[in-house]
């Protein structure tokens, strides 16, 4: 890595920690409770979420107590069915992995924290013949998009996914839903999340049907969202990316500044 690349990475990571690890991280939350450095967040449909801006100089015994108390907060609420504890590789958190395992959290696949200039992504990308991009707002379109999103990520197609998107649209908080389609069939989807009061917009939920991958559609959908972000005054794009999307974003000029690993707890049936 060159000196310029190293400085750019450090600048992006600093902006990420300062601007995004706040309320900006949890749009659509029902409730946010502060517990020391922790943010204990409740979302619709029985979802809990734990995050923090930093853990400071928290030593292992204190960190273990925080895990125990954060876990108890959610596990004693019968409405909560699953909880995600979001960790970042660049945090200093001695004993966190072991403490999470002790309280029933299991690590999921790590993802890359990607950041880049919106102008680098907002380029013209040729699409396969007949494929078009558009922003969707109508309920029928949102439900069709959500079904593709669930199925592509290997999840059951749930009405609740679309309900959550529709609730967010009703808030008019800037979230945008985008699709690529051919002959009325949705082949790829993605979400744009402008972060109020920051330089950032997030690109999330990128999912392309397997038979349509490798044909430039995801990159084109990313470019469309980047252009929309620039129109809203956002200069930086961020995303937590799987190994499917990371190489595409890197080719577009985004860089990996760190990684994030979600630890998941699910309530077992009585």
PDB file of C-alpha atoms in Angstrom:
ATOM      1  CA  UNK A   1       0.000   0.000   0.000  1.00  0.00           C
ATOM      2  CA  UNK A   2       1.374   3.409  -0.970  1.00  0.00           C
ATOM      3  CA  UNK A   3       1.607   6.296   1.492  1.00  0.00           C
ATOM      4  CA  UNK A   4      -1.274   8.039  -0.282  1.00  0.00           C
ATOM      5  CA  UNK A   5      -3.441   4.915  -0.057  1.00  0.00           C
ATOM      6  CA  UNK A   6      -2.554   4.485   3.611  1.00  0.00           C
ATOM      7  CA  UNK A   7      -3.485   8.093   4.405  1.00  0.00           C
ATOM      8  CA  UNK A   8      -6.732   7.754   2.461  1.00  0.00           C
ATOM      9  CA  UNK A   9      -7.647   4.596   4.370  1.00  0.00           C
ATOM     10  CA  UNK A  10      -6.921   6.275   7.717  1.00  0.00           C
ATOM     11  CA  UNK A  11      -9.030   9.302   6.734  1.00  0.00           C
ATOM     12  CA  UNK A  12     -11.962   7.136   5.671  1.00  0.00           C
ATOM     13  CA  UNK A  13     -11.795   4.983   8.810  1.00  0.00           C
ATOM     14  CA  UNK A  14     -11.724   8.048  11.055  1.00  0.00           C
ATOM     15  CA  UNK A  15     -14.778   9.483   9.272  1.00  0.00           C
ATOM     16  CA  UNK A  16     -16.545   6.111   9.617  1.00  0.00           C
ATOM     17  CA  UNK A  17     -15.934   5.906  13.371  1.00  0.00           C
ATOM     18  CA  UNK A  18     -16.849   9.534  14.050  1.00  0.00           C
ATOM     19  CA  UNK A  19     -19.840   9.979  11.758  1.00  0.00           C
ATOM     20  CA  UNK A  20     -21.471   6.574  11.374  1.00  0.00           C
ATOM     21  CA  UNK A  21     -21.163   4.828  14.740  1.00  0.00           C
ATOM     22  CA  UNK A  22     -23.962   6.943  16.205  1.00  0.00           C
ATOM     23  CA  UNK A  23     -27.747   7.118  15.743  1.00  0.00           C
ATOM     24  CA  UNK A  24     -26.897   7.200  12.039  1.00  0.00           C
ATOM     25  CA  UNK A  25     -26.250   3.462  12.306  1.00  0.00           C
ATOM     26  CA  UNK A  26     -29.768   2.547  13.391  1.00  0.00           C
ATOM     27  CA  UNK A  27     -32.441   4.233  11.252  1.00  0.00           C
ATOM     28  CA  UNK A  28     -35.869   2.743  11.822  1.00  0.00           C
ATOM     29  CA  UNK A  29     -35.164   1.701  15.412  1.00  0.00           C
ATOM     30  CA  UNK A  30     -38.078   1.459  17.820  1.00  0.00           C
ATOM     31  CA  UNK A  31     -35.903   2.145  20.849  1.00  0.00           C
ATOM     32  CA  UNK A  32     -32.251   2.871  21.668  1.00  0.00           C
ATOM     33  CA  UNK A  33     -30.998   2.419  25.229  1.00  0.00           C
ATOM     34  CA  UNK A  34     -27.520   3.554  26.273  1.00  0.00           C
ATOM     35  CA  UNK A  35     -25.639   1.270  28.658  1.00  0.00           C
ATOM     36  CA  UNK A  36     -22.135   2.559  29.229  1.00  0.00           C
ATOM     37  CA  UNK A  37     -20.519   2.607  25.770  1.00  0.00           C
ATOM     38  CA  UNK A  38     -23.133   0.197  24.387  1.00  0.00           C
ATOM     39  CA  UNK A  39     -26.118   1.118  22.266  1.00  0.00           C
ATOM     40  CA  UNK A  40     -28.866  -1.469  22.835  1.00  0.00           C
ATOM     41  CA  UNK A  41     -31.234  -1.121  19.897  1.00  0.00           C
ATOM     42  CA  UNK A  42     -34.676  -2.626  19.330  1.00  0.00           C
ATOM     43  CA  UNK A  43     -36.007  -2.970  15.782  1.00  0.00           C
ATOM     44  CA  UNK A  44     -39.420  -4.174  14.584  1.00  0.00           C
ATOM     45  CA  UNK A  45     -40.162  -7.902  14.304  1.00  0.00           C
ATOM     46  CA  UNK A  46     -38.337  -8.883  17.488  1.00  0.00           C
ATOM     47  CA  UNK A  47     -34.824  -7.889  16.415  1.00  0.00           C
ATOM     48  CA  UNK A  48     -32.200  -6.652  18.851  1.00  0.00           C
ATOM     49  CA  UNK A  49     -28.912  -5.004  17.887  1.00  0.00           C
ATOM     50  CA  UNK A  50     -25.818  -4.081  19.917  1.00  0.00           C
ATOM     51  CA  UNK A  51     -23.260  -1.561  18.733  1.00  0.00           C
ATOM     52  CA  UNK A  52     -20.981   1.159  20.101  1.00  0.00           C
ATOM     53  CA  UNK A  53     -18.807   4.001  18.862  1.00  0.00           C
ATOM     54  CA  UNK A  54     -15.796   2.719  20.766  1.00  0.00           C
ATOM     55  CA  UNK A  55     -14.987   0.761  23.902  1.00  0.00           C
ATOM     56  CA  UNK A  56     -12.238   3.104  25.029  1.00  0.00           C
ATOM     57  CA  UNK A  57      -9.775   1.446  27.378  1.00  0.00           C
ATOM     58  CA  UNK A  58     -12.302  -1.110  28.633  1.00  0.00           C
ATOM     59  CA  UNK A  59     -10.420  -4.025  30.135  1.00  0.00           C
ATOM     60  CA  UNK A  60     -11.471  -7.651  29.875  1.00  0.00           C
ATOM     61  CA  UNK A  61     -13.377  -8.000  33.194  1.00  0.00           C
ATOM     62  CA  UNK A  62     -15.427  -4.866  32.487  1.00  0.00           C
ATOM     63  CA  UNK A  63     -16.030  -5.952  28.904  1.00  0.00           C
ATOM     64  CA  UNK A  64     -17.296  -9.334  30.068  1.00  0.00           C
ATOM     65  CA  UNK A  65     -19.756  -7.550  32.382  1.00  0.00           C
ATOM     66  CA  UNK A  66     -20.980  -5.422  29.490  1.00  0.00           C
ATOM     67  CA  UNK A  67     -21.603  -8.524  27.375  1.00  0.00           C
ATOM     68  CA  UNK A  68     -23.493 -10.170  30.230  1.00  0.00           C
ATOM     69  CA  UNK A  69     -25.621  -7.087  30.892  1.00  0.00           C
ATOM     70  CA  UNK A  70     -26.298  -6.393  27.214  1.00  0.00           C
ATOM     71  CA  UNK A  71     -27.253 -10.018  26.644  1.00  0.00           C
ATOM     72  CA  UNK A  72     -29.581 -10.044  29.647  1.00  0.00           C
ATOM     73  CA  UNK A  73     -31.274  -6.835  28.458  1.00  0.00           C
ATOM     74  CA  UNK A  74     -32.524  -8.582  25.329  1.00  0.00           C
ATOM     75  CA  UNK A  75     -32.881 -12.172  26.488  1.00  0.00           C
ATOM     76  CA  UNK A  76     -35.273 -11.217  29.295  1.00  0.00           C
ATOM     77  CA  UNK A  77     -37.569  -9.513  26.783  1.00  0.00           C
ATOM     78  CA  UNK A  78     -39.838 -12.265  25.374  1.00  0.00           C
ATOM     79  CA  UNK A  79     -40.575 -10.163  22.274  1.00  0.00           C
ATOM     80  CA  UNK A  80     -36.952 -10.375  21.128  1.00  0.00           C
ATOM     81  CA  UNK A  81     -36.254 -13.454  19.002  1.00  0.00           C
ATOM     82  CA  UNK A  82     -32.778 -12.657  17.669  1.00  0.00           C
ATOM     83  CA  UNK A  83     -29.951 -10.275  18.497  1.00  0.00           C
ATOM     84  CA  UNK A  84     -26.942  -9.128  16.473  1.00  0.00           C
ATOM     85  CA  UNK A  85     -23.827  -7.904  18.291  1.00  0.00           C
ATOM     86  CA  UNK A  86     -21.756  -5.997  15.724  1.00  0.00           C
ATOM     87  CA  UNK A  87     -17.975  -6.141  16.143  1.00  0.00           C
ATOM     88  CA  UNK A  88     -15.228  -4.382  14.192  1.00  0.00           C
ATOM     89  CA  UNK A  89     -11.725  -5.704  13.654  1.00  0.00           C
ATOM     90  CA  UNK A  90     -10.026  -2.367  14.383  1.00  0.00           C
ATOM     91  CA  UNK A  91     -11.539  -2.062  17.882  1.00  0.00           C
ATOM     92  CA  UNK A  92      -9.526  -2.979  20.959  1.00  0.00           C
ATOM     93  CA  UNK A  93     -11.791  -5.475  22.736  1.00  0.00           C
ATOM     94  CA  UNK A  94      -9.890  -8.015  24.859  1.00  0.00           C
ATOM     95  CA  UNK A  95     -11.975 -11.131  25.596  1.00  0.00           C
ATOM     96  CA  UNK A  96     -15.002 -10.011  23.563  1.00  0.00           C
ATOM     97  CA  UNK A  97     -15.077 -13.089  21.324  1.00  0.00           C
ATOM     98  CA  UNK A  98     -14.946 -15.470  24.277  1.00  0.00           C
ATOM     99  CA  UNK A  99     -17.562 -13.526  26.255  1.00  0.00           C
ATOM    100  CA  UNK A 100     -19.990 -13.512  23.335  1.00  0.00           C
ATOM    101  CA  UNK A 101     -19.625 -17.273  22.861  1.00  0.00           C
ATOM    102  CA  UNK A 102     -20.302 -17.814  26.568  1.00  0.00           C
ATOM    103  CA  UNK A 103     -23.611 -15.961  26.222  1.00  0.00           C
ATOM    104  CA  UNK A 104     -24.843 -17.900  23.210  1.00  0.00           C
ATOM    105  CA  UNK A 105     -23.701 -15.593  20.390  1.00  0.00           C
ATOM    106  CA  UNK A 106     -22.206 -17.272  17.338  1.00  0.00           C
ATOM    107  CA  UNK A 107     -20.013 -15.460  14.783  1.00  0.00           C
ATOM    108  CA  UNK A 108     -21.407 -15.108  11.292  1.00  0.00           C
ATOM    109  CA  UNK A 109     -19.354 -14.509   8.134  1.00  0.00           C
ATOM    110  CA  UNK A 110     -17.086 -11.425   8.348  1.00  0.00           C
ATOM    111  CA  UNK A 111     -17.829  -8.598   5.941  1.00  0.00           C
ATOM    112  CA  UNK A 112     -15.569  -5.874   4.564  1.00  0.00           C
ATOM    113  CA  UNK A 113     -16.205  -2.269   5.571  1.00  0.00           C
ATOM    114  CA  UNK A 114     -15.900  -0.485   2.230  1.00  0.00           C
ATOM    115  CA  UNK A 115     -15.656   3.289   1.759  1.00  0.00           C
ATOM    116  CA  UNK A 116     -15.039   5.409  -1.311  1.00  0.00           C
ATOM    117  CA  UNK A 117     -15.721   8.692  -3.038  1.00  0.00           C
ATOM    118  CA  UNK A 118     -19.195   8.837  -4.540  1.00  0.00           C
ATOM    119  CA  UNK A 119     -17.784  10.428  -7.698  1.00  0.00           C
ATOM    120  CA  UNK A 120     -15.631   7.330  -8.325  1.00  0.00           C
ATOM    121  CA  UNK A 121     -18.727   5.123  -8.389  1.00  0.00           C
ATOM    122  CA  UNK A 122     -21.038   7.428 -10.337  1.00  0.00           C
ATOM    123  CA  UNK A 123     -19.919   6.288 -13.787  1.00  0.00           C
ATOM    124  CA  UNK A 124     -21.737   5.005 -16.863  1.00  0.00           C
ATOM    125  CA  UNK A 125     -21.961   1.212 -16.812  1.00  0.00           C
ATOM    126  CA  UNK A 126     -23.341  -0.656 -19.837  1.00  0.00           C
ATOM    127  CA  UNK A 127     -26.250  -2.956 -19.072  1.00  0.00           C
ATOM    128  CA  UNK A 128     -27.272  -6.201 -20.787  1.00  0.00           C
ATOM    129  CA  UNK A 129     -29.782  -5.623 -23.565  1.00  0.00           C
ATOM    130  CA  UNK A 130     -33.265  -4.918 -22.227  1.00  0.00           C
ATOM    131  CA  UNK A 131     -32.218  -4.425 -18.582  1.00  0.00           C
ATOM    132  CA  UNK A 132     -33.311  -1.113 -17.046  1.00  0.00           C
ATOM    133  CA  UNK A 133     -32.862   0.557 -13.666  1.00  0.00           C
ATOM    134  CA  UNK A 134     -35.425   2.449 -11.660  1.00  0.00           C
ATOM    135  CA  UNK A 135     -36.265   3.643  -8.179  1.00  0.00           C
ATOM    136  CA  UNK A 136     -39.362   2.017  -6.668  1.00  0.00           C
ATOM    137  CA  UNK A 137     -41.868   3.495  -4.230  1.00  0.00           C
ATOM    138  CA  UNK A 138     -45.192   1.745  -4.881  1.00  0.00           C
ATOM    139  CA  UNK A 139     -46.214  -1.061  -2.512  1.00  0.00           C
ATOM    140  CA  UNK A 140     -46.455  -3.766  -5.183  1.00  0.00           C
ATOM    141  CA  UNK A 141     -42.966  -2.946  -6.456  1.00  0.00           C
ATOM    142  CA  UNK A 142     -41.532  -2.853  -2.934  1.00  0.00           C
ATOM    143  CA  UNK A 143     -43.006  -6.268  -2.131  1.00  0.00           C
ATOM    144  CA  UNK A 144     -41.637  -7.749  -5.364  1.00  0.00           C
ATOM    145  CA  UNK A 145     -38.220  -6.245  -4.632  1.00  0.00           C
ATOM    146  CA  UNK A 146     -38.224  -7.550  -1.056  1.00  0.00           C
ATOM    147  CA  UNK A 147     -39.059 -11.067  -2.234  1.00  0.00           C
ATOM    148  CA  UNK A 148     -36.018 -11.030  -4.545  1.00  0.00           C
ATOM    149  CA  UNK A 149     -33.859  -9.675  -1.716  1.00  0.00           C
ATOM    150  CA  UNK A 150     -34.929 -12.421   0.711  1.00  0.00           C
ATOM    151  CA  UNK A 151     -34.618 -15.232  -1.825  1.00  0.00           C
ATOM    152  CA  UNK A 152     -31.230 -14.126  -3.124  1.00  0.00           C
ATOM    153  CA  UNK A 153     -29.804 -13.989   0.399  1.00  0.00           C
ATOM    154  CA  UNK A 154     -31.121 -17.513   1.023  1.00  0.00           C
ATOM    155  CA  UNK A 155     -33.770 -16.377   3.505  1.00  0.00           C
ATOM    156  CA  UNK A 156     -37.459 -17.295   3.596  1.00  0.00           C
ATOM    157  CA  UNK A 157     -39.539 -14.762   1.681  1.00  0.00           C
ATOM    158  CA  UNK A 158     -41.222 -12.855   4.489  1.00  0.00           C
ATOM    159  CA  UNK A 159     -43.953 -10.231   4.360  1.00  0.00           C
ATOM    160  CA  UNK A 160     -42.137  -8.487   7.235  1.00  0.00           C
ATOM    161  CA  UNK A 161     -39.179  -7.556   4.998  1.00  0.00           C
ATOM    162  CA  UNK A 162     -41.413  -5.545   2.691  1.00  0.00           C
ATOM    163  CA  UNK A 163     -43.371  -4.134   5.649  1.00  0.00           C
ATOM    164  CA  UNK A 164     -40.128  -2.751   7.109  1.00  0.00           C
ATOM    165  CA  UNK A 165     -39.178  -1.113   3.809  1.00  0.00           C
ATOM    166  CA  UNK A 166     -42.648   0.408   3.463  1.00  0.00           C
ATOM    167  CA  UNK A 167     -42.488   1.811   7.011  1.00  0.00           C
ATOM    168  CA  UNK A 168     -39.148   3.440   6.184  1.00  0.00           C
ATOM    169  CA  UNK A 169     -40.515   4.947   2.976  1.00  0.00           C
ATOM    170  CA  UNK A 170     -43.435   6.383   4.927  1.00  0.00           C
ATOM    171  CA  UNK A 171     -40.965   8.195   7.199  1.00  0.00           C
ATOM    172  CA  UNK A 172     -39.577  10.080   4.187  1.00  0.00           C
ATOM    173  CA  UNK A 173     -36.115  10.021   5.755  1.00  0.00           C
ATOM    174  CA  UNK A 174     -34.268   9.792   2.449  1.00  0.00           C
ATOM    175  CA  UNK A 175     -34.020   6.025   2.023  1.00  0.00           C
ATOM    176  CA  UNK A 176     -34.292   4.920  -1.611  1.00  0.00           C
ATOM    177  CA  UNK A 177     -35.062   1.496  -3.085  1.00  0.00           C
ATOM    178  CA  UNK A 178     -33.642   0.606  -6.505  1.00  0.00           C
ATOM    179  CA  UNK A 179     -34.147  -2.325  -8.861  1.00  0.00           C
ATOM    180  CA  UNK A 180     -32.805  -3.629 -12.156  1.00  0.00           C
ATOM    181  CA  UNK A 181     -35.381  -5.447 -14.233  1.00  0.00           C
ATOM    182  CA  UNK A 182     -35.938  -7.142 -17.545  1.00  0.00           C
ATOM    183  CA  UNK A 183     -39.421  -7.342 -19.028  1.00  0.00           C
ATOM    184  CA  UNK A 184     -40.990  -6.565 -15.660  1.00  0.00           C
ATOM    185  CA  UNK A 185     -38.927  -9.213 -13.824  1.00  0.00           C
ATOM    186  CA  UNK A 186     -36.641  -7.892 -11.085  1.00  0.00           C
ATOM    187  CA  UNK A 187     -33.124  -9.315 -11.429  1.00  0.00           C
ATOM    188  CA  UNK A 188     -31.167  -7.158  -8.959  1.00  0.00           C
ATOM    189  CA  UNK A 189     -31.999  -4.879  -6.019  1.00  0.00           C
ATOM    190  CA  UNK A 190     -30.315  -2.362  -3.752  1.00  0.00           C
ATOM    191  CA  UNK A 191     -31.002   0.289  -1.134  1.00  0.00           C
ATOM    192  CA  UNK A 192     -29.536   3.778  -0.618  1.00  0.00           C
ATOM    193  CA  UNK A 193     -29.349   5.196   2.917  1.00  0.00           C
ATOM    194  CA  UNK A 194     -28.294   8.884   3.022  1.00  0.00           C
ATOM    195  CA  UNK A 195     -26.994   9.561   6.535  1.00  0.00           C
ATOM    196  CA  UNK A 196     -28.314  12.855   7.828  1.00  0.00           C
ATOM    197  CA  UNK A 197     -25.713  15.258   9.187  1.00  0.00           C
ATOM    198  CA  UNK A 198     -22.774  13.393   7.635  1.00  0.00           C
ATOM    199  CA  UNK A 199     -20.847  13.140   4.383  1.00  0.00           C
ATOM    200  CA  UNK A 200     -22.053   9.564   3.885  1.00  0.00           C
ATOM    201  CA  UNK A 201     -24.662   7.560   2.099  1.00  0.00           C
ATOM    202  CA  UNK A 202     -24.792   3.802   2.570  1.00  0.00           C
ATOM    203  CA  UNK A 203     -25.461   1.230  -0.133  1.00  0.00           C
ATOM    204  CA  UNK A 204     -27.148  -1.823   1.340  1.00  0.00           C
ATOM    205  CA  UNK A 205     -29.147  -4.897   0.400  1.00  0.00           C
ATOM    206  CA  UNK A 206     -27.359  -5.428  -2.905  1.00  0.00           C
ATOM    207  CA  UNK A 207     -28.646  -8.731  -4.272  1.00  0.00           C
ATOM    208  CA  UNK A 208     -28.529 -10.087  -7.827  1.00  0.00           C
ATOM    209  CA  UNK A 209     -30.178 -13.300  -8.966  1.00  0.00           C
ATOM    210  CA  UNK A 210     -27.447 -15.928  -9.488  1.00  0.00           C
ATOM    211  CA  UNK A 211     -28.138 -16.367 -13.186  1.00  0.00           C
ATOM    212  CA  UNK A 212     -27.605 -12.618 -13.758  1.00  0.00           C
ATOM    213  CA  UNK A 213     -24.336 -12.178 -11.864  1.00  0.00           C
ATOM    214  CA  UNK A 214     -21.125 -11.187 -13.623  1.00  0.00           C
ATOM    215  CA  UNK A 215     -22.886  -9.042 -16.224  1.00  0.00           C
ATOM    216  CA  UNK A 216     -22.358  -5.564 -14.749  1.00  0.00           C
ATOM    217  CA  UNK A 217     -25.828  -5.175 -13.276  1.00  0.00           C
ATOM    218  CA  UNK A 218     -24.764  -4.791  -9.636  1.00  0.00           C
ATOM    219  CA  UNK A 219     -22.116  -2.239 -10.618  1.00  0.00           C
ATOM    220  CA  UNK A 220     -24.671  -0.283 -12.652  1.00  0.00           C
ATOM    221  CA  UNK A 221     -27.106  -0.313  -9.740  1.00  0.00           C
ATOM    222  CA  UNK A 222     -24.298   0.919  -7.477  1.00  0.00           C
ATOM    223  CA  UNK A 223     -23.506   3.724  -9.934  1.00  0.00           C
ATOM    224  CA  UNK A 224     -27.152   4.803 -10.012  1.00  0.00           C
ATOM    225  CA  UNK A 225     -27.257   4.978  -6.228  1.00  0.00           C
ATOM    226  CA  UNK A 226     -23.974   6.913  -6.144  1.00  0.00           C
ATOM    227  CA  UNK A 227     -25.379   9.497  -8.570  1.00  0.00           C
ATOM    228  CA  UNK A 228     -28.440   9.855  -6.371  1.00  0.00           C
ATOM    229  CA  UNK A 229     -26.211  10.260  -3.290  1.00  0.00           C
ATOM    230  CA  UNK A 230     -24.257  13.052  -5.005  1.00  0.00           C
ATOM    231  CA  UNK A 231     -27.518  14.797  -5.872  1.00  0.00           C
ATOM    232  CA  UNK A 232     -28.323  14.721  -2.155  1.00  0.00           C
ATOM    233  CA  UNK A 233     -24.966  16.294  -1.280  1.00  0.00           C
ATOM    234  CA  UNK A 234     -23.276  13.102  -0.055  1.00  0.00           C
ATOM    235  CA  UNK A 235     -19.629  12.709  -1.055  1.00  0.00           C
ATOM    236  CA  UNK A 236     -18.729   9.373   0.554  1.00  0.00           C
ATOM    237  CA  UNK A 237     -20.264   5.921   0.065  1.00  0.00           C
ATOM    238  CA  UNK A 238     -20.008   3.119   2.603  1.00  0.00           C
ATOM    239  CA  UNK A 239     -21.097  -0.492   2.688  1.00  0.00           C
ATOM    240  CA  UNK A 240     -20.570  -3.720   4.608  1.00  0.00           C
ATOM    241  CA  UNK A 241     -19.767  -6.064   1.752  1.00  0.00           C
ATOM    242  CA  UNK A 242     -19.744  -9.800   1.253  1.00  0.00           C
ATOM    243  CA  UNK A 243     -17.091 -11.459  -0.849  1.00  0.00           C
ATOM    244  CA  UNK A 244     -19.536 -11.321  -3.781  1.00  0.00           C
ATOM    245  CA  UNK A 245     -19.704  -7.519  -3.834  1.00  0.00           C
ATOM    246  CA  UNK A 246     -16.303  -6.518  -2.390  1.00  0.00           C
ATOM    247  CA  UNK A 247     -14.300  -7.083  -5.618  1.00  0.00           C
ATOM    248  CA  UNK A 248     -16.859  -5.107  -7.621  1.00  0.00           C
ATOM    249  CA  UNK A 249     -16.678  -2.175  -5.219  1.00  0.00           C
ATOM    250  CA  UNK A 250     -12.871  -2.307  -5.209  1.00  0.00           C
ATOM    251  CA  UNK A 251     -12.840  -2.075  -8.998  1.00  0.00           C
ATOM    252  CA  UNK A 252     -15.058   0.994  -8.639  1.00  0.00           C
ATOM    253  CA  UNK A 253     -12.520   2.699  -6.382  1.00  0.00           C
ATOM    254  CA  UNK A 254     -13.770   1.825  -2.906  1.00  0.00           C
ATOM    255  CA  UNK A 255     -11.297   0.475  -0.352  1.00  0.00           C
ATOM    256  CA  UNK A 256     -11.571  -1.907   2.574  1.00  0.00           C
ATOM    257  CA  UNK A 257     -10.856   0.055   5.743  1.00  0.00           C
ATOM    258  CA  UNK A 258     -11.643  -2.733   8.221  1.00  0.00           C
ATOM    259  CA  UNK A 259     -13.903  -5.745   8.665  1.00  0.00           C
ATOM    260  CA  UNK A 260     -17.026  -6.329  10.704  1.00  0.00           C
ATOM    261  CA  UNK A 261     -18.256  -9.613  12.126  1.00  0.00           C
ATOM    262  CA  UNK A 262     -21.835  -9.976  13.373  1.00  0.00           C
ATOM    263  CA  UNK A 263     -22.335 -12.298  16.326  1.00  0.00           C
ATOM    264  CA  UNK A 264     -25.864 -13.708  16.385  1.00  0.00           C
ATOM    265  CA  UNK A 265     -28.072 -14.976  19.199  1.00  0.00           C
ATOM    266  CA  UNK A 266     -31.410 -16.638  18.454  1.00  0.00           C
ATOM    267  CA  UNK A 267     -34.065 -17.528  20.987  1.00  0.00           C
ATOM    268  CA  UNK A 268     -34.629 -21.261  21.149  1.00  0.00           C
ATOM    269  CA  UNK A 269     -38.239 -22.533  21.069  1.00  0.00           C
ATOM    270  CA  UNK A 270     -39.624 -23.262  24.521  1.00  0.00           C
TER     271      UNK A 270
END
